[in-house]
CSV table of C-alpha atoms in Angstrom, one decimal:
chain,number,residue,atom,x,y,z
A,1,MET,CA,109.4,135.4,95.6
A,2,MET,CA,108.8,136.7,99.1
A,3,ARG,CA,111.9,136.9,101.2
A,4,ARG,CA,111.9,134.9,104.4
A,5,ARG,CA,112.6,137.0,107.5
A,6,GLN,CA,113.7,136.1,111.0
A,7,PHE,CA,113.0,138.6,113.7
A,8,SER,CA,116.3,137.9,115.4
A,9,LEU,CA,118.2,138.8,112.1
A,10,LEU,CA,116.5,142.1,111.2
A,11,PRO,CA,118.9,144.8,109.8
A,12,ALA,CA,120.4,147.0,112.4
A,13,ALA,CA,118.8,150.1,110.9
A,14,LEU,CA,115.4,148.7,111.5
A,15,LEU,CA,116.2,147.5,115.0
A,16,SER,CA,117.2,151.0,115.9
A,17,THR,CA,113.6,152.2,115.6
A,18,PRO,CA,111.5,152.1,118.7
A,19,ALA,CA,108.9,149.7,117.4
A,20,PHE,CA,111.4,147.1,116.2
A,21,ALA,CA,113.5,147.5,119.3
A,22,SER,CA,110.5,146.8,121.4
A,23,LEU,CA,109.6,143.7,119.4
A,24,ASP,CA,113.2,142.4,119.5
A,25,ASP,CA,113.4,143.0,123.2
A,26,SER,CA,110.1,141.2,123.8
A,27,LEU,CA,111.2,138.1,121.8
A,28,GLN,CA,114.5,138.0,123.7
A,29,ARG,CA,112.8,138.4,127.0
A,30,LEU,CA,110.2,135.7,126.3
A,31,GLN,CA,112.8,133.3,125.1
A,32,GLN,CA,114.9,133.9,128.3
A,33,GLN,CA,111.8,133.2,130.4
A,34,TRP,CA,110.9,130.0,128.6
A,35,ARG,CA,110.9,126.9,130.8
A,36,PRO,CA,108.9,123.8,129.9
A,37,ARG,CA,106.4,122.9,132.6
A,38,LEU,CA,107.0,119.2,132.4
A,39,ALA,CA,110.8,119.0,131.9
A,40,TRP,CA,112.1,115.6,132.7
A,41,ARG,CA,112.5,114.6,136.3
A,42,ALA,CA,113.4,111.4,138.1
A,43,ASP,CA,109.9,110.9,139.5
A,44,PRO,CA,107.7,107.9,138.6
A,45,SER,CA,104.7,110.3,138.3
A,46,TRP,CA,106.5,112.3,135.6
A,47,ARG,CA,106.0,109.8,132.8
A,48,ALA,CA,102.3,109.5,132.9
A,49,GLU,CA,101.7,113.3,132.9
A,50,ALA,CA,104.3,114.0,130.3
A,51,LEU,CA,103.1,111.2,128.0
A,52,ALA,CA,99.5,112.4,128.2
A,53,SER,CA,100.6,116.0,127.4
A,54,ALA,CA,102.8,114.8,124.5
A,55,ARG,CA,100.0,112.8,122.9
A,56,ARG,CA,97.5,115.6,123.4
A,57,HIS,CA,99.8,118.1,121.6
A,58,ILE,CA,101.3,115.8,119.0
A,59,LEU,CA,98.6,113.5,117.8
A,60,GLN,CA,96.1,115.5,115.8
A,61,PRO,CA,93.6,114.1,115.1
A,62,GLY,CA,95.0,110.8,116.4
A,63,ASP,CA,94.0,107.3,115.4
A,64,ASP,CA,90.3,106.6,115.0
A,65,GLY,CA,90.9,102.9,114.9
A,66,ALA,CA,89.3,102.4,111.5
A,67,GLY,CA,90.6,99.9,109.0
A,68,PHE,CA,93.5,100.5,106.7
A,69,ASP,CA,91.7,100.0,103.5
A,70,THR,CA,94.8,98.7,101.8
A,71,GLU,CA,95.1,98.5,98.1
A,72,VAL,CA,98.0,96.9,96.2
A,73,LEU,CA,98.8,99.0,93.2
A,74,ALA,CA,101.8,97.0,91.8
A,75,GLU,CA,104.3,94.5,92.9
A,76,GLU,CA,107.7,93.1,91.8
A,77,THR,CA,110.3,90.7,93.0
A,78,ARG,CA,113.7,92.2,93.8
A,79,THR,CA,117.2,90.8,94.4
A,80,GLY,CA,117.2,87.9,96.9
A,81,GLY,CA,113.5,87.2,96.5
A,82,VAL,CA,112.3,90.4,98.3
A,83,LEU,CA,108.7,91.2,97.4
A,84,ALA,CA,108.2,94.9,96.7
A,85,GLN,CA,104.7,96.3,96.8
A,86,SER,CA,103.3,99.7,95.9
A,87,LEU,CA,100.4,100.4,98.2
A,88,ARG,CA,97.6,102.8,99.0
A,89,LEU,CA,96.9,102.9,102.8
A,90,ARG,CA,94.3,104.7,104.9
A,91,VAL,CA,96.2,106.9,107.3
A,92,ALA,CA,94.8,109.6,109.7
A,93,ALA,CA,91.8,111.8,109.3
A,94,GLY,CA,90.4,109.4,106.6
A,95,GLU,CA,93.2,110.3,104.2
A,96,HIS,CA,95.0,107.8,102.0
A,97,ALA,CA,98.7,107.7,101.3
A,98,PRO,CA,101.0,106.0,98.8
A,99,ALA,CA,103.5,103.5,100.4
A,100,LEU,CA,106.2,101.1,99.5
A,101,PHE,CA,106.5,97.8,101.4
A,102,LEU,CA,109.3,95.3,101.2
A,103,ARG,CA,108.8,91.7,102.4
A,104,PRO,CA,111.8,89.4,102.7
A,105,ALA,CA,111.7,85.9,101.2
A,106,GLY,CA,110.5,83.2,103.5
A,107,PRO,CA,107.5,83.0,105.8
A,108,GLY,CA,109.0,84.8,108.7
A,109,PRO,CA,108.2,86.1,111.2
A,110,HIS,CA,110.5,88.9,110.2
A,111,PRO,CA,111.7,91.8,112.3
A,112,ALA,CA,110.4,95.0,110.8
A,113,VAL,CA,111.4,98.6,110.4
A,114,LEU,CA,109.2,101.6,109.7
A,115,LEU,CA,111.4,104.1,107.7
A,116,LEU,CA,110.5,107.8,108.0
A,117,HIS,CA,111.8,110.0,105.2
A,118,ASP,CA,113.5,113.4,105.5
A,119,HIS,CA,112.3,116.9,104.5
A,120,GLY,CA,115.2,118.2,102.4
A,121,ALA,CA,113.0,120.8,100.7
A,122,ARG,CA,112.5,118.1,98.0
A,123,PHE,CA,108.8,117.3,97.7
A,124,ASP,CA,108.4,115.3,94.5
A,125,ILE,CA,109.9,112.2,96.3
A,126,GLY,CA,109.2,111.0,99.8
A,127,LYS,CA,109.2,107.3,100.4
A,128,GLU,CA,111.4,106.9,97.4
A,129,LYS,CA,114.2,108.6,99.3
A,130,LEU,CA,114.5,105.4,101.3
A,131,ILE,CA,113.1,102.6,99.2
A,132,ALA,CA,113.9,102.3,95.5
A,133,PRO,CA,111.0,103.2,93.3
A,134,MET,CA,109.2,100.5,91.3
A,135,ALA,CA,110.5,99.6,87.9
A,136,GLY,CA,109.6,102.2,85.3
A,137,SER,CA,108.8,104.8,87.9
A,138,ALA,CA,109.2,108.5,87.0
A,139,GLN,CA,110.9,109.1,90.4
A,140,ARG,CA,113.8,106.8,89.7
A,141,GLU,CA,116.3,109.4,88.6
A,142,ALA,CA,115.4,111.8,91.5
A,143,ALA,CA,115.5,109.1,94.1
A,144,THR,CA,118.8,107.7,92.9
A,145,ALA,CA,120.3,111.2,93.1
A,146,TRP,CA,119.0,111.6,96.6
A,147,ALA,CA,120.4,108.3,97.8
A,148,GLU,CA,123.8,109.3,96.4
A,149,ARG,CA,123.7,112.6,98.1
A,150,TYR,CA,122.7,111.5,101.6
A,151,PHE,CA,123.2,107.7,101.8
A,152,ASP,CA,126.3,106.9,99.7
A,153,GLY,CA,124.0,105.5,97.0
A,154,VAL,CA,122.2,103.1,99.3
A,155,PHE,CA,118.4,102.8,99.5
A,156,LEU,CA,118.1,102.0,103.2
A,157,GLY,CA,114.9,100.1,102.8
A,158,ASP,CA,116.2,97.7,100.2
A,159,TRP,CA,119.4,97.3,102.2
A,160,LEU,CA,117.5,96.4,105.3
A,161,ALA,CA,115.2,94.0,103.4
A,162,ALA,CA,118.3,92.2,102.1
A,163,GLN,CA,119.2,91.7,105.8
A,164,GLY,CA,115.9,90.0,106.5
A,165,TYR,CA,113.7,93.0,107.7
A,166,ALA,CA,110.2,93.8,106.5
A,167,VAL,CA,110.3,97.5,105.6
A,168,LEU,CA,107.6,100.1,105.1
A,169,ALA,CA,107.9,103.8,104.0
A,170,VAL,CA,104.9,106.1,103.4
A,171,ASP,CA,104.6,109.5,101.9
A,172,ALA,CA,104.1,112.3,104.5
A,173,LEU,CA,101.6,114.9,103.6
A,174,GLY,CA,103.3,117.3,101.1
A,175,TRP,CA,105.7,114.7,99.6
A,176,GLY,CA,105.7,112.3,96.8
A,177,GLY,CA,102.2,111.2,95.9
A,178,ARG,CA,100.8,113.6,98.5
A,179,ALA,CA,102.4,116.7,97.0
A,180,ARG,CA,101.3,118.6,93.9
A,181,ALA,CA,103.1,119.8,90.8
A,182,GLY,CA,105.4,122.8,91.6
A,183,PHE,CA,105.0,122.6,95.4
A,184,ALA,CA,108.2,124.3,96.8
A,185,ARG,CA,109.8,125.5,100.0
A,186,ASP,CA,108.0,128.8,100.0
A,187,ASP,CA,104.5,127.1,99.7
A,188,GLN,CA,104.9,125.4,103.1
A,189,GLN,CA,103.7,128.4,105.2
A,190,ALA,CA,100.4,128.6,103.2
A,191,LEU,CA,99.8,124.9,103.7
A,192,ALA,CA,100.5,125.1,107.4
A,193,ALA,CA,98.2,128.2,107.7
A,194,HIS,CA,95.4,126.4,105.8
A,195,LEU,CA,95.5,123.4,108.1
A,196,GLN,CA,95.6,125.6,111.2
A,197,GLN,CA,92.4,127.4,110.0
A,198,LEU,CA,90.8,123.9,110.1
A,199,GLY,CA,92.0,123.4,113.7
A,200,LEU,CA,94.8,121.0,112.6
A,201,SER,CA,98.5,121.3,112.4
A,202,TRP,CA,100.8,120.0,109.6
A,203,ALA,CA,103.2,118.4,112.1
A,204,GLY,CA,100.3,116.8,114.0
A,205,LEU,CA,98.9,115.2,110.8
A,206,ILE,CA,102.3,113.8,109.9
A,207,ALA,CA,102.7,112.4,113.4
A,208,SER,CA,99.2,110.8,113.3
A,209,ASP,CA,99.9,109.3,109.9
A,210,ASP,CA,103.1,107.8,111.2
A,211,LEU,CA,101.3,106.1,114.0
A,212,ARG,CA,98.8,104.6,111.6
A,213,SER,CA,101.7,103.5,109.4
A,214,LEU,CA,103.3,101.8,112.3
A,215,ARG,CA,100.1,100.0,113.2
A,216,TRP,CA,99.7,98.8,109.6
A,217,LEU,CA,103.2,97.4,109.6
A,218,ARG,CA,102.7,95.5,112.9
A,219,ALA,CA,99.4,94.0,111.6
A,220,GLN,CA,101.0,92.3,108.6
A,221,ASP,CA,101.4,88.5,108.3
A,222,GLY,CA,105.0,87.5,108.6
A,223,VAL,CA,106.0,90.4,110.8
A,224,ASP,CA,107.2,89.8,114.3
A,225,ARG,CA,105.3,92.3,116.4
A,226,HIS,CA,107.8,91.9,119.2
A,227,ARG,CA,110.7,93.1,117.0
A,228,VAL,CA,109.6,96.4,115.4
A,229,ALA,CA,111.8,99.5,115.1
A,230,VAL,CA,111.4,103.0,113.7
A,231,LEU,CA,114.3,104.6,111.8
A,232,GLY,CA,114.6,108.1,110.3
A,233,PHE,CA,117.1,110.6,109.0
A,234,SER,CA,116.9,114.4,109.4
A,235,MET,CA,113.1,115.3,109.7
A,236,GLY,CA,112.6,111.5,109.6
A,237,ALA,CA,114.7,111.2,112.8
A,238,PHE,CA,112.5,113.8,114.5
A,239,ARG,CA,109.5,111.7,113.3
A,240,ALA,CA,111.1,108.5,114.6
A,241,TRP,CA,111.8,109.5,118.2
A,242,GLN,CA,108.6,111.4,118.3
A,243,LEU,CA,106.6,108.3,117.2
A,244,ALA,CA,108.5,105.9,119.5
A,245,ALA,CA,107.7,108.3,122.4
A,246,VAL,CA,103.9,108.6,121.9
A,247,ALA,CA,103.2,105.1,120.6
A,248,GLU,CA,102.2,102.4,123.1
A,249,PRO,CA,105.5,100.9,124.5
A,250,HIS,CA,104.7,97.5,123.0
A,251,GLU,CA,104.3,99.0,119.5
A,252,VAL,CA,108.0,100.1,119.1
A,253,GLN,CA,110.9,98.1,120.5
A,254,ALA,CA,113.7,100.3,119.2
A,255,CYS,CA,114.4,103.6,117.6
A,256,ILE,CA,117.2,105.0,115.5
A,257,ALA,CA,117.3,108.7,114.9
A,258,ALA,CA,120.1,110.1,112.7
A,259,HIS,CA,120.7,113.9,112.7
A,260,TRP,CA,117.8,115.4,114.5
A,261,MET,CA,118.1,115.9,118.2
A,262,CYS,CA,118.8,119.2,119.8
A,263,THR,CA,117.6,121.3,122.7
A,264,ARG,CA,115.0,123.9,121.7
A,265,GLU,CA,117.4,126.6,122.9
A,266,GLY,CA,119.9,125.4,120.3
A,267,LEU,CA,117.4,125.7,117.5
A,268,LEU,CA,116.3,129.3,118.5
A,269,ARG,CA,119.7,130.8,117.9
A,270,PRO,CA,120.0,133.4,115.1
A,271,GLY,CA,120.1,131.9,111.7
A,272,GLY,CA,118.3,128.6,112.6
A,273,ASN,CA,115.6,127.2,110.4
A,274,ALA,CA,113.3,127.0,113.3
A,275,LEU,CA,113.0,130.8,113.3
A,276,ALA,CA,112.3,131.1,109.5
A,277,GLY,CA,108.9,129.4,109.3
A,278,GLN,CA,108.3,127.3,106.2
A,279,SER,CA,109.9,123.9,106.9
A,280,ALA,CA,109.6,124.5,110.7
A,281,PHE,CA,105.9,123.9,110.5
A,282,THR,CA,106.4,120.2,109.7
A,283,MET,CA,108.0,119.8,113.1
A,284,LEU,CA,106.2,122.4,115.2
A,285,HIS,CA,103.3,121.3,117.5
A,286,PRO,CA,101.3,124.3,118.9
A,287,GLY,CA,101.5,124.4,122.6
A,288,LEU,CA,104.0,121.6,123.1
A,289,ALA,CA,107.0,123.8,123.8
A,290,ALA,CA,105.3,125.2,127.0
A,291,GLU,CA,105.2,121.6,128.3
A,292,LEU,CA,108.2,119.7,127.0
A,293,ASP,CA,111.5,120.3,125.3
A,294,HIS,CA,112.7,117.9,122.5
A,295,PRO,CA,114.8,115.7,124.9
A,296,ASP,CA,111.9,115.5,127.3
A,297,VAL,CA,109.7,114.0,124.6
A,298,ALA,CA,112.3,111.5,123.5
A,299,ALA,CA,112.9,110.5,127.1
A,300,LEU,CA,109.5,108.9,127.0
A,301,ILE,CA,111.1,106.1,125.0
A,302,ALA,CA,113.1,104.9,128.0
A,303,PRO,CA,113.8,102.2,128.9
A,304,ARG,CA,113.4,100.9,125.3
A,305,PRO,CA,116.6,101.2,123.1
A,306,LEU,CA,117.3,104.5,121.4
A,307,LEU,CA,120.3,105.3,119.1
A,308,LEU,CA,121.0,108.9,118.3
A,309,MET,CA,123.5,109.9,115.7
A,310,ALA,CA,124.8,113.5,115.3
A,311,SER,CA,127.8,115.2,113.6
A,312,PRO,CA,130.0,118.0,114.8
A,313,GLU,CA,129.9,119.2,111.2
A,314,ASP,CA,126.1,119.3,110.9
A,315,LYS,CA,125.3,123.0,110.2
A,316,LEU,CA,121.6,122.5,111.0
A,317,PHE,CA,122.1,121.5,114.6
A,318,PRO,CA,124.7,123.2,116.8
A,319,TRP,CA,127.0,120.6,118.2
A,320,ASP,CA,127.0,121.9,121.7
A,321,ALA,CA,123.2,121.8,121.8
A,322,ALA,CA,123.1,118.3,120.4
A,323,GLN,CA,125.5,117.1,123.1
A,324,THR,CA,123.4,118.8,125.8
A,325,ALA,CA,120.3,117.1,124.5
A,326,ALA,CA,122.1,113.8,124.6
A,327,GLN,CA,123.3,114.4,128.2
A,328,GLN,CA,119.7,115.2,129.3
A,329,LEU,CA,118.4,112.1,127.6
A,330,ALA,CA,121.0,109.9,129.2
A,331,ARG,CA,119.4,110.6,132.6
A,332,ALA,CA,116.3,108.7,131.6
A,333,TRP,CA,118.4,105.5,131.1
A,334,PRO,CA,120.2,105.7,134.5
A,335,ARG,CA,122.1,102.4,134.1
A,336,GLY,CA,123.3,103.4,130.7
A,337,GLU,CA,121.5,100.4,129.1
A,338,GLY,CA,119.6,101.0,125.9
A,339,PHE,CA,120.6,104.6,125.2
A,340,ARG,CA,123.5,105.4,122.8
A,341,PHE,CA,124.7,108.7,121.3
A,342,GLU,CA,127.2,108.4,118.5
A,343,ALA,CA,129.1,111.2,116.7
A,344,THR,CA,129.5,110.6,113.0
A,345,ALA,CA,131.7,112.4,110.5
A,346,GLY,CA,130.5,114.1,107.3
A,347,GLY,CA,127.8,116.5,108.5
A,348,HIS,CA,124.2,116.2,107.7
A,349,ARG,CA,124.1,112.8,106.0
A,350,CYS,CA,123.9,109.1,106.8
A,351,GLY,CA,126.6,107.3,104.9
A,352,ARG,CA,127.7,103.7,104.8
A,353,GLU,CA,129.7,103.9,108.1
A,354,ALA,CA,126.7,105.2,110.0
A,355,GLN,CA,124.5,102.6,108.3
A,356,ALA,CA,126.8,99.8,109.5
A,357,LEU,CA,126.7,101.2,113.0
A,358,ALA,CA,122.9,101.4,112.9
A,359,LEU,CA,122.5,97.8,111.6
A,360,GLY,CA,124.8,96.3,114.3
A,361,TRP,CA,123.0,98.3,117.0
A,362,LEU,CA,119.6,97.3,115.6
A,363,LYS,CA,120.3,93.6,115.6
A,364,ASP,CA,121.3,93.8,119.3
A,365,ALA,CA,118.4,96.0,120.2
A,366,LEU,CA,115.7,93.7,118.8
A,367,ARG,CA,117.2,90.7,120.6
A,368,ARG,CA,116.5,92.3,124.0
């Protein structure tokens, strides 16, 4: 297996040679010079220019407005009369994706949540990380183990449906029904390169699929279009605040992002995953960094409610950089209404305590 290499972590013996010293110096100099052109500013004109740039760099190829071509593959009734459906949906670029949809008992209209799954270097399950697989599914064991590891044994989608929310989760490209047998962490770079050879980006396709998924959810009978939220953990959190930022303001009323918010500087420190390739390509939009930092993109959500959760023990996101990102974001909600940053214990996971916090916040946010 090919070893992953980070330029900032090359052995000292190699760095002592003129060629590698030059390369290392160049990277350091370029990083020190980096300043996003459209960093947030308290100027009414900023939003329009920043939003146009974010959409241009993130949504590839975007939403062509075609129908969703929905196919119901299976359905079952779960505890409390919740109807669970296994679906096939048309997403971006004419592709189709497997999805799980939970509809609470009763006619509604129900508030709704689009759940966005994490990365986790586990590709055989995607949507099943958040919604329990259908009865008899081969993913049941893997999904249950994932829920135990990161969510204290809770399937967030089923839990939300029991609280009266309609819930949708869709496989991102490379996960679950959109992966292939044996797809692993070190295959990601090849996939990203293949897509870039086609003029696309992996992160852009995921973002465009998420927008289509949101619009499918809002179009369903029994869903209250005025009470729709997006929620994600880890890579799903990145997808959540990104989607809330680039969607039309009326399409997303609230966003919960657990354990993915950081300044770009914080992610470019030695040892960070962002410097190692592979998984980084699922969250890397070519050209966007020259325009906007991560908090700048998320600031486009304002004044709609945004809840961020982070942990001082999270080894993937330096705590000081997560705090700096939150401080930058708070400026976009100058009266402090709608934005909340919460520190949670336990590192990179979303256990029952964080879930209770999120549910209480969500109920209040969707009443606004």
